[in-house]
Amino acid sequence: EPEVTQTPSHQVTQMGQEVILRCVPISNHLYFYWYRQILGQKVEFLVSFYNNEISEKSEIFDDQFSVERPDGSNFTLKIRSTKLEDSAMYFCASSGGQPQHFGDGTRLSIL
Amino acid sequence: GQQVMQIPQYQHVQEGEDFTTYCNSSTTLSNIQWYKQRPGGHPVFLIQLVKSGEVKKQKRLTFQFGEAKKNSSLHITATQTTDVGTYFCAGSNSGGSNYKLTFGKGTLLTVNP
């Protein structure tokens, strides 16, 4: 069964540095999403992406965040100038509509 | 904005007992989805409910969607240790170019063998 794949599985970064989280959505899906989950808390929507543009973003998704689909397969989340509170699991998801299929996540640790 | 409340936050049961988690949305939903997340894992899609009053079953799991499409429940009959995990409901007002999911806080189920 096709899967959403995310790399790296764990990223440790110094506060203030930039990180790029990578995702390869399921190949025939058209909708892409990033969610985050702070340890022990619920999954929170960050951004949705369709037709090469952002379709919706949450209040969390401020100017330090950006997304890109640089080619036909990758979907990336960039966080500029990371902060301690950015530490969380970041999940990529993709869908052909509904339901959404989630990747295994990237655990981001900011030191 | 849309909020999805879920109770209880935790539920500990003896193996063989039943379990139910409830979900309530502040707005009418187009559909509701249920996910299971094992400790250290990612959300895994269980089911989607679309119609008002819909009931779906998957073996020992029964899912319901309320008549007003604002509440939902997941009931597990005769729990097993393999049922351990956090169960999340996630609501969607799908349409157009966005199918954003708003998750509840989840119910962590632990099962004592």
Short mmCIF file of C-alpha atoms in Angstrom, two decimals:
data_model
loop_
_atom_site.label_atom_id
_atom_site.label_comp_id
_atom_site.label_asym_id
_atom_site.label_seq_id
_atom_site.Cartn_x
_atom_site.Cartn_y
_atom_site.Cartn_z
CA GLU A 1 0.00 0.00 0.00
CA PRO A 2 1.41 3.44 -0.90
CA GLU A 3 2.68 5.51 2.01
CA VAL A 4 3.59 9.06 2.86
CA THR A 5 7.28 9.16 3.70
CA GLN A 6 9.00 11.78 5.81
CA THR A 7 12.65 12.57 6.40
CA PRO A 8 14.45 12.89 8.65
CA SER A 9 12.78 10.92 11.41
CA HIS A 10 14.50 13.06 14.04
CA GLN A 11 16.05 16.50 13.65
CA VAL A 12 18.00 18.25 16.39
CA THR A 13 18.73 21.92 15.75
CA GLN A 14 20.09 24.89 17.64
CA MET A 15 17.63 27.67 18.37
CA GLY A 16 17.76 30.30 15.66
CA GLN A 17 18.77 27.89 12.92
CA GLU A 18 16.69 27.03 9.90
CA VAL A 19 15.29 23.55 9.32
CA ILE A 20 13.69 21.89 6.34
CA LEU A 21 11.40 18.95 6.86
CA ARG A 22 10.78 16.77 3.85
CA CYS A 23 7.82 14.73 2.74
CA VAL A 24 7.03 12.55 -0.24
CA PRO A 25 3.23 12.36 -0.52
CA ILE A 26 1.39 9.46 -2.12
CA SER A 27 1.96 9.85 -5.82
CA ASN A 28 -1.56 10.39 -7.14
CA HIS A 29 -2.69 12.67 -4.31
CA LEU A 30 -3.41 16.33 -4.95
CA TYR A 31 -3.86 17.76 -1.46
CA PHE A 32 -0.98 18.13 0.95
CA TYR A 33 -0.89 19.13 4.59
CA TRP A 34 1.41 19.78 7.49
CA TYR A 35 0.32 19.20 11.06
CA ARG A 36 2.25 19.34 14.28
CA GLN A 37 1.83 17.59 17.61
CA ILE A 38 3.52 18.89 20.72
CA LEU A 39 4.35 16.03 23.08
CA GLY A 40 1.23 14.72 24.79
CA GLN A 41 -1.10 17.13 22.99
CA LYS A 42 -3.47 16.99 20.07
CA VAL A 43 -2.62 17.14 16.41
CA GLU A 44 -2.79 20.75 15.16
CA PHE A 45 -3.30 21.88 11.60
CA LEU A 46 -0.59 24.11 10.16
CA VAL A 47 -1.19 24.46 6.43
CA SER A 48 -2.88 22.90 3.43
CA PHE A 49 -1.56 23.05 -0.13
CA TYR A 50 -3.35 22.43 -3.39
CA ASN A 51 -2.64 23.29 -7.00
CA ASN A 52 0.80 24.67 -6.11
CA GLU A 53 -0.42 27.16 -3.57
CA ILE A 54 -1.44 27.42 0.04
CA SER A 55 -5.20 26.93 0.41
CA GLU A 56 -5.40 27.57 4.14
CA LYS A 57 -3.06 28.19 7.04
CA SER A 58 -3.54 28.36 10.78
CA GLU A 59 -2.47 31.05 13.23
CA ILE A 60 0.53 28.89 14.09
CA PHE A 61 1.78 29.15 10.51
CA ASP A 62 3.34 32.60 10.80
CA ASP A 63 6.09 34.24 8.75
CA GLN A 64 8.79 31.89 10.01
CA PHE A 65 7.09 29.00 8.21
CA SER A 66 6.96 28.30 4.51
CA VAL A 67 6.05 25.34 2.30
CA GLU A 68 7.22 24.37 -1.12
CA ARG A 69 6.67 21.69 -3.68
CA PRO A 70 9.97 22.02 -5.53
CA ASP A 71 9.34 19.13 -7.90
CA GLY A 72 6.66 16.59 -8.69
CA SER A 73 7.29 14.44 -5.66
CA ASN A 74 8.56 16.40 -2.65
CA PHE A 75 6.65 18.66 -0.28
CA THR A 76 8.75 20.59 2.22
CA LEU A 77 8.17 22.62 5.36
CA LYS A 78 10.80 25.23 6.16
CA ILE A 79 11.08 26.84 9.57
CA ARG A 80 13.32 29.89 9.67
CA SER A 81 14.98 31.00 12.91
CA THR A 82 13.62 28.15 15.03
CA LYS A 83 12.41 28.73 18.57
CA LEU A 84 12.28 26.41 21.55
CA GLU A 85 8.50 26.17 21.24
CA ASP A 86 8.84 24.76 17.74
CA SER A 87 9.88 21.45 19.31
CA ALA A 88 7.21 18.94 18.28
CA MET A 89 6.36 16.07 15.96
CA TYR A 90 5.61 17.35 12.49
CA PHE A 91 3.35 15.20 10.36
CA CYS A 92 2.89 15.48 6.64
CA ALA A 93 -0.36 14.18 5.17
CA SER A 94 -1.74 13.81 1.69
CA SER A 95 -5.09 12.96 0.21
CA GLY A 96 -7.04 12.68 -2.99
CA GLY A 97 -9.84 14.41 -1.09
CA GLN A 98 -10.61 12.41 2.01
CA PRO A 99 -9.31 10.63 4.00
CA GLN A 100 -5.86 11.94 4.75
CA HIS A 101 -2.91 9.62 5.03
CA PHE A 102 -0.20 10.57 7.49
CA GLY A 103 3.51 9.99 7.37
CA ASP A 104 5.48 8.69 10.34
CA GLY A 105 6.46 12.22 11.30
CA THR A 106 9.66 14.11 12.01
CA ARG A 107 10.52 14.72 15.62
CA LEU A 108 12.01 18.22 15.79
CA SER A 109 14.03 19.06 18.88
CA ILE A 110 15.22 22.65 19.34
CA LEU A 111 18.08 23.15 21.77
CA GLY B 1 -12.80 29.11 14.66
CA GLN B 2 -14.00 25.56 14.65
CA GLN B 3 -13.37 23.59 17.84
CA VAL B 4 -13.64 19.87 18.43
CA MET B 5 -13.98 18.66 22.00
CA GLN B 6 -13.34 15.07 22.95
CA ILE B 7 -13.93 13.22 26.21
CA PRO B 8 -12.69 11.52 28.24
CA GLN B 9 -9.04 12.46 28.04
CA TYR B 10 -7.98 9.13 29.53
CA GLN B 11 -9.69 5.78 29.97
CA HIS B 12 -8.24 2.75 31.67
CA VAL B 13 -10.14 -0.52 31.37
CA GLN B 14 -9.72 -4.18 32.15
CA GLU B 15 -9.35 -6.39 29.11
CA GLY B 16 -12.80 -7.46 28.01
CA GLU B 17 -14.55 -4.29 29.18
CA ASP B 18 -16.15 -1.87 26.74
CA PHE B 19 -14.82 1.59 25.91
CA THR B 20 -16.44 4.70 24.45
CA THR B 21 -15.04 8.08 23.46
CA TYR B 22 -17.19 11.05 22.54
CA CYS B 23 -16.57 13.93 20.22
CA ASN B 24 -18.44 17.22 19.88
CA SER B 25 -17.92 19.98 17.33
CA SER B 26 -18.73 23.67 17.76
CA THR B 27 -19.93 23.77 14.15
CA THR B 28 -21.79 21.43 11.80
CA LEU B 29 -19.36 19.17 10.00
CA SER B 30 -19.26 17.85 6.46
CA ASN B 31 -17.70 14.69 7.74
CA ILE B 32 -15.86 13.31 10.72
CA GLN B 33 -12.92 10.98 10.72
CA TRP B 34 -11.43 8.79 13.41
CA TYR B 35 -7.76 8.05 13.80
CA LYS B 36 -5.77 5.80 16.12
CA GLN B 37 -2.28 6.70 17.24
CA ARG B 38 -0.13 4.16 19.00
CA PRO B 39 2.51 5.54 21.41
CA GLY B 40 5.35 6.96 19.32
CA GLY B 41 3.40 6.42 16.12
CA HIS B 42 1.48 8.49 13.65
CA PRO B 43 -2.29 8.89 13.27
CA VAL B 44 -3.72 5.96 11.35
CA PHE B 45 -7.04 6.44 9.61
CA LEU B 46 -9.84 4.24 10.92
CA ILE B 47 -13.05 5.48 9.33
CA GLN B 48 -14.93 8.42 7.85
CA LEU B 49 -18.57 9.25 8.59
CA VAL B 50 -20.44 11.51 6.19
CA LYS B 51 -24.18 11.09 6.57
CA SER B 52 -26.36 12.38 9.36
CA GLY B 53 -27.10 9.57 11.85
CA GLU B 54 -24.65 7.23 10.16
CA VAL B 55 -23.45 4.14 12.02
CA LYS B 56 -20.52 2.07 10.82
CA LYS B 57 -18.94 -1.03 12.28
CA GLN B 58 -15.47 -2.47 12.00
CA LYS B 59 -15.36 -5.75 13.91
CA ARG B 60 -15.51 -4.69 17.59
CA LEU B 61 -15.54 -0.95 16.77
CA THR B 62 -18.79 0.97 16.26
CA PHE B 63 -18.77 4.55 15.00
CA GLN B 64 -21.72 6.92 15.09
CA PHE B 65 -22.33 10.35 13.59
CA GLY B 66 -25.03 12.46 15.19
CA GLU B 67 -28.19 13.60 13.47
CA ALA B 68 -27.04 17.22 13.56
CA LYS B 69 -23.58 16.24 12.27
CA LYS B 70 -21.95 17.90 15.26
CA ASN B 71 -21.15 14.92 17.46
CA SER B 72 -19.74 11.46 17.09
CA SER B 73 -18.73 8.48 19.16
CA LEU B 74 -16.47 5.46 18.94
CA HIS B 75 -17.38 2.38 20.95
CA ILE B 76 -15.12 -0.64 21.35
CA THR B 77 -16.71 -3.84 22.57
CA ALA B 78 -14.66 -6.26 24.69
CA THR B 79 -11.36 -4.39 24.56
CA GLN B 80 -8.10 -6.20 23.91
CA THR B 81 -4.55 -5.15 24.73
CA THR B 82 -4.02 -4.43 21.04
CA ASP B 83 -6.60 -1.63 21.32
CA VAL B 84 -4.19 0.47 23.39
CA GLY B 85 -3.51 3.89 21.92
CA THR B 86 -4.95 7.37 21.56
CA TYR B 87 -8.14 7.69 19.56
CA PHE B 88 -8.69 11.02 17.85
CA CYS B 89 -11.74 12.34 16.14
CA ALA B 90 -11.13 14.93 13.44
CA GLY B 91 -13.78 17.10 11.86
CA SER B 92 -13.79 18.53 8.39
CA ASN B 93 -15.78 21.16 6.57
CA SER B 94 -14.52 19.84 3.31
CA GLY B 95 -15.00 21.60 0.09
CA GLY B 96 -13.18 23.48 -2.60
CA SER B 97 -9.44 23.22 -2.35
CA ASN B 98 -9.16 22.49 1.32
CA TYR B 99 -9.96 19.48 3.47
CA LYS B 100 -8.40 20.74 6.67
CA LEU B 101 -8.93 18.51 9.69
CA THR B 102 -9.58 19.88 13.16
CA PHE B 103 -8.58 17.25 15.70
CA GLY B 104 -9.99 16.64 19.14
CA LYS B 105 -7.54 16.24 22.01
CA GLY B 106 -7.88 12.48 21.83
CA THR B 107 -8.70 9.78 24.34
CA LEU B 108 -5.81 7.69 25.59
CA LEU B 109 -6.99 4.13 26.12
CA THR B 110 -4.99 1.76 28.27
CA VAL B 111 -6.03 -1.86 28.74
CA ASN B 112 -5.05 -3.97 31.71
CA PRO B 113 -4.58 -7.64 30.70
#
